[in-house]
């Protein structure tokens, strides 16, 4: 387990931009090329509800750094369960971890994922680098496509493994933009494609959170039998609104997050 929260996020970021080169371009557009000029609101991680790699196993890496569990979320249609975690230092990014409920999936998907996860050495899950270790298995393109037909989420993890699914720009902290609409306009003018599922902006000030996201980069992945170009990771943008106590809302809105998941859908 990492002993330094900043080192963990630095490693997650380097792994993320390696398969999401557009993230660096977004930084140059909204701030500068230096990561520190754009504040990260949260990251998201994906996994399965298998004992070896369940949500709680991923969360343990953050709990060891002082993070606390703050909310839980259900996504019935996508068969997902999620929690989010916050650090006592509110300047640290929030963490959103979800898991696919395999007992609600087909026997094919359940068996395939169980076989992949079985290939992960037990000690790898608690190792410092697990959250940015990628895949611990090989999967064929045909298997990926069959998983994709049932669950985009399962197929994504099968192809990309353990890494940040997305980082998130805190729009509140941007010096040159006052609204999420302004950010979206700037992104579109620069040629970025936005996730329009549920509208370009998910959420409203009434629920204290507005979110938008790019569509995932298309990046090469090495399958067991071929190299293919598929959706990798995306960049999210979040604007938070103050609660009655004056503090910015720090949770998530399930109805909006449901649509954000679709940023990695095939174009």
Coordinates of C-alpha atoms in Angstrom, one line a residue:
X1 CA 0.0 0.0 0.0
X2 CA 1.2 3.5 -0.8
X3 CA 2.1 5.7 2.2
X4 CA 1.9 9.0 0.2
X5 CA -1.5 10.0 -1.3
X6 CA 0.2 12.4 -3.7
X7 CA 2.5 9.7 -5.0
X8 CA -0.4 7.4 -5.6
X9 CA -2.3 9.9 -7.7
X10 CA 0.8 10.9 -9.6
X11 CA 1.3 7.2 -10.6
X12 CA -2.4 6.9 -11.5
X13 CA -2.1 10.0 -13.6
X14 CA 0.9 8.8 -15.5
X15 CA -0.8 5.5 -16.3
X16 CA -4.0 7.2 -17.3
X17 CA -2.4 9.7 -19.8
X18 CA -0.4 6.9 -21.4
X19 CA -3.7 5.5 -22.8
X20 CA -5.6 8.9 -22.8
X21 CA -3.3 11.3 -24.6
X22 CA -6.2 13.8 -25.0
X23 CA -6.0 14.4 -21.3
X24 CA -2.8 16.4 -21.7
X25 CA -4.4 18.4 -24.5
X26 CA -7.3 19.2 -22.2
X27 CA -4.8 20.5 -19.6
X28 CA -3.1 22.8 -22.1
X29 CA -6.6 24.1 -23.2
X30 CA -8.0 24.7 -19.7
X31 CA -4.9 25.6 -17.7
X32 CA -1.4 24.8 -18.8
X33 CA 0.5 21.6 -19.4
X34 CA 1.3 21.3 -15.7
X35 CA -1.0 18.9 -14.0
X36 CA -1.1 21.0 -10.8
X37 CA -2.7 23.9 -12.7
X38 CA -5.9 21.9 -13.2
X39 CA -7.4 20.5 -9.9
X40 CA -8.6 16.9 -9.9
X41 CA -12.1 16.6 -8.4
X42 CA -12.2 12.8 -8.4
X43 CA -11.1 9.6 -10.1
X44 CA -13.1 6.5 -10.8
X45 CA -12.1 2.9 -10.7
X46 CA -13.9 -0.2 -12.0
X47 CA -13.9 -3.8 -10.7
X48 CA -16.1 -6.9 -10.0
X49 CA -17.8 -8.1 -6.9
X50 CA -15.4 -11.1 -6.5
X51 CA -13.8 -11.4 -3.1
X52 CA -10.3 -11.1 -4.4
X53 CA -10.8 -7.8 -6.2
X54 CA -14.1 -6.4 -4.8
X55 CA -14.8 -2.8 -4.2
X56 CA -13.5 -3.0 -0.7
X57 CA -10.2 -4.4 -1.8
X58 CA -9.6 -1.4 -4.0
X59 CA -10.9 1.0 -1.3
X60 CA -8.4 -0.4 1.2
X61 CA -5.6 1.4 -0.7
X62 CA -7.4 4.7 0.0
X63 CA -8.5 3.9 3.5
X64 CA -4.9 3.3 4.4
X65 CA -4.2 6.9 3.3
X66 CA -6.9 8.4 5.5
X67 CA -9.8 8.3 3.1
X68 CA -13.3 7.7 4.6
X69 CA -16.4 6.0 3.0
X70 CA -19.0 8.7 2.3
X71 CA -21.8 7.5 0.1
X72 CA -23.2 4.5 -1.8
X73 CA -24.9 4.2 -5.2
X74 CA -26.9 1.7 -7.1
X75 CA -27.2 1.3 -10.9
X76 CA -29.8 -1.3 -11.5
X77 CA -29.8 -1.3 -15.3
X78 CA -26.0 -1.5 -15.5
X79 CA -25.9 -4.1 -12.6
X80 CA -23.4 -1.9 -10.7
X81 CA -22.9 -1.0 -7.1
X82 CA -20.6 1.9 -6.1
X83 CA -19.2 3.9 -3.2
X84 CA -17.3 7.1 -3.0
X85 CA -14.6 8.1 -0.6
X86 CA -13.2 11.4 0.7
X87 CA -10.0 12.5 2.4
X88 CA -10.1 14.8 5.5
X89 CA -8.0 17.1 3.5
X90 CA -10.7 18.4 1.1
X91 CA -8.0 19.4 -1.4
X92 CA -7.3 15.7 -2.1
X93 CA -9.4 14.2 -4.9
X94 CA -12.5 12.2 -4.1
X95 CA -12.6 8.5 -5.2
X96 CA -15.5 6.7 -6.9
X97 CA -15.2 2.9 -7.0
X98 CA -17.8 0.7 -8.7
X99 CA -18.2 -3.0 -9.1
X100 CA -20.1 -5.2 -11.5
X101 CA -22.5 -7.6 -9.8
X102 CA -21.6 -10.8 -11.5
X103 CA -24.5 -12.8 -9.9
X104 CA -26.8 -10.7 -12.1
X105 CA -24.9 -11.4 -15.3
X106 CA -24.9 -14.3 -17.8
X107 CA -23.1 -17.6 -17.0
X108 CA -20.7 -16.7 -19.9
X109 CA -19.8 -13.4 -18.5
X110 CA -19.5 -14.6 -14.9
X111 CA -17.3 -17.6 -15.9
X112 CA -15.1 -15.5 -18.2
X113 CA -14.5 -12.8 -15.6
X114 CA -13.9 -15.3 -12.8
X115 CA -11.3 -17.0 -14.9
X116 CA -9.5 -13.7 -15.6
X117 CA -9.5 -12.6 -12.0
X118 CA -8.2 -16.0 -10.9
X119 CA -5.0 -15.2 -12.8
X120 CA -4.2 -12.3 -10.5
X121 CA -1.6 -13.2 -7.9
X122 CA -3.1 -12.6 -4.4
X123 CA -0.2 -10.4 -3.4
X124 CA -0.7 -8.2 -6.5
X125 CA -4.0 -6.9 -5.1
X126 CA -2.3 -5.3 -2.0
X127 CA 0.8 -4.2 -3.9
X128 CA 1.5 -0.4 -4.1
X129 CA 0.9 -0.4 -7.9
X130 CA -2.3 -2.5 -8.1
X131 CA -4.6 0.4 -8.8
X132 CA -2.5 1.2 -12.0
X133 CA -1.3 -2.3 -12.8
X134 CA -3.5 -2.8 -15.9
X135 CA -4.4 -6.4 -16.9
X136 CA -3.0 -9.5 -15.2
X137 CA -4.4 -11.7 -18.0
X138 CA -4.8 -12.0 -21.7
X139 CA -8.1 -12.0 -23.5
X140 CA -9.0 -12.5 -27.1
X141 CA -10.7 -9.9 -29.3
X142 CA -13.6 -12.3 -29.8
X143 CA -14.1 -12.7 -26.0
X144 CA -13.9 -8.9 -25.6
X145 CA -16.6 -8.4 -28.3
X146 CA -18.8 -11.1 -26.6
X147 CA -18.4 -9.4 -23.2
X148 CA -19.1 -6.0 -24.9
X149 CA -22.4 -7.3 -26.3
X150 CA -23.6 -7.9 -22.7
X151 CA -21.7 -5.3 -20.6
X152 CA -19.6 -2.4 -21.8
X153 CA -18.3 -2.2 -18.2
X154 CA -17.1 -5.9 -18.1
X155 CA -15.5 -5.6 -21.6
X156 CA -13.6 -2.4 -20.6
X157 CA -12.1 -4.0 -17.5
X158 CA -11.2 -7.1 -19.4
X159 CA -9.3 -5.0 -22.0
X160 CA -7.8 -2.4 -19.7
X161 CA -7.6 -3.9 -16.3
X162 CA -6.9 -1.9 -13.2
X163 CA -6.3 1.8 -13.8
X164 CA -8.2 5.1 -13.4
X165 CA -11.2 5.0 -15.7
X166 CA -11.2 8.8 -15.7
X167 CA -9.9 11.9 -13.9
X168 CA -12.1 14.9 -13.4
X169 CA -11.4 18.6 -13.8
X170 CA -12.8 20.7 -10.9
X171 CA -14.6 23.5 -12.9
X172 CA -14.9 25.4 -9.6
X173 CA -11.1 25.7 -9.5
X174 CA -10.6 26.9 -13.1
X175 CA -9.3 30.5 -13.2
X176 CA -10.6 31.2 -16.7
X177 CA -14.0 29.6 -16.7
X178 CA -17.1 30.4 -14.7
X179 CA -19.5 27.7 -16.0
X180 CA -19.6 24.2 -17.3
X181 CA -21.2 25.5 -20.5
X182 CA -18.1 27.7 -21.1
X183 CA -15.8 24.7 -20.6
X184 CA -17.9 22.5 -23.0
X185 CA -17.9 25.2 -25.6
X186 CA -14.1 25.5 -25.4
X187 CA -13.7 21.8 -25.6
X188 CA -16.0 21.5 -28.7
X189 CA -14.3 24.4 -30.4
X190 CA -11.0 22.6 -29.9
X191 CA -12.4 19.4 -31.6
X192 CA -13.1 17.3 -28.5
X193 CA -16.2 15.0 -28.7
X194 CA -18.5 15.2 -25.7
X195 CA -20.6 12.4 -24.2
X196 CA -24.2 13.5 -25.1
X197 CA -26.0 10.7 -23.3
X198 CA -28.6 12.4 -21.1
X199 CA -27.5 15.7 -22.5
X200 CA -24.1 17.3 -22.7
X201 CA -24.5 18.5 -19.0
X202 CA -25.8 15.9 -16.6
X203 CA -27.3 17.3 -13.4
X204 CA -28.4 20.8 -12.4
X205 CA -27.7 23.3 -9.7
X206 CA -30.8 21.9 -7.9
X207 CA -28.9 18.6 -7.2
X208 CA -25.7 20.6 -6.5
X209 CA -23.6 18.9 -9.2
X210 CA -23.2 19.4 -12.9
X211 CA -21.0 17.0 -14.9
X212 CA -19.9 16.6 -18.5
X213 CA -17.2 14.4 -20.1
X214 CA -15.3 13.8 -23.3
X215 CA -15.8 10.5 -25.2
X216 CA -13.1 8.1 -24.4
X217 CA -10.0 8.2 -26.5
X218 CA -9.6 5.5 -29.1
X219 CA -6.4 3.7 -28.2
X220 CA -4.6 0.5 -29.2
X221 CA -4.9 -2.5 -26.9
X222 CA -3.0 -5.8 -27.2
X223 CA -5.4 -8.7 -27.2
X224 CA -4.1 -12.3 -27.0
X225 CA -4.6 -12.7 -30.7
X226 CA -4.4 -9.2 -32.3
X227 CA -4.0 -5.5 -31.7
X228 CA -7.1 -3.4 -31.9
X229 CA -8.2 0.2 -31.4
X230 CA -11.0 0.5 -28.8
X231 CA -12.2 3.1 -26.3
X232 CA -9.8 3.6 -23.4
X233 CA -10.4 6.4 -20.8
X234 CA -12.0 9.8 -20.8
X235 CA -11.9 13.1 -19.0
X236 CA -14.8 14.4 -16.9
X237 CA -15.6 17.9 -15.8
X238 CA -17.5 18.7 -12.6
X239 CA -19.0 21.9 -11.2
X240 CA -20.2 21.7 -7.6
X241 CA -22.7 24.0 -5.9
X242 CA -22.8 25.1 -2.3
X243 CA -25.2 23.5 0.2
X244 CA -27.2 25.6 2.7
X245 CA -24.2 25.4 5.1
X246 CA -22.0 27.1 2.4
X247 CA -19.9 24.0 1.8
X248 CA -19.7 22.6 -1.7
X249 CA -21.6 19.4 -2.3
X250 CA -19.1 16.6 -2.2
X251 CA -21.2 13.6 -3.2
X252 CA -22.4 12.2 -6.5
X253 CA -25.7 11.9 -8.3
X254 CA -26.6 8.4 -9.4
X255 CA -28.7 9.5 -12.4
X256 CA -25.9 11.6 -13.7
X257 CA -23.1 9.1 -13.0
X258 CA -25.2 6.5 -14.9
X259 CA -24.8 8.5 -18.1
X260 CA -21.1 9.3 -17.4
X261 CA -20.4 5.6 -17.4
X262 CA -21.4 5.7 -21.1
X263 CA -18.4 7.8 -22.0
X264 CA -16.5 4.6 -22.8
X265 CA -19.2 3.2 -25.1
X266 CA -18.1 2.5 -28.7
X267 CA -18.6 5.4 -31.0

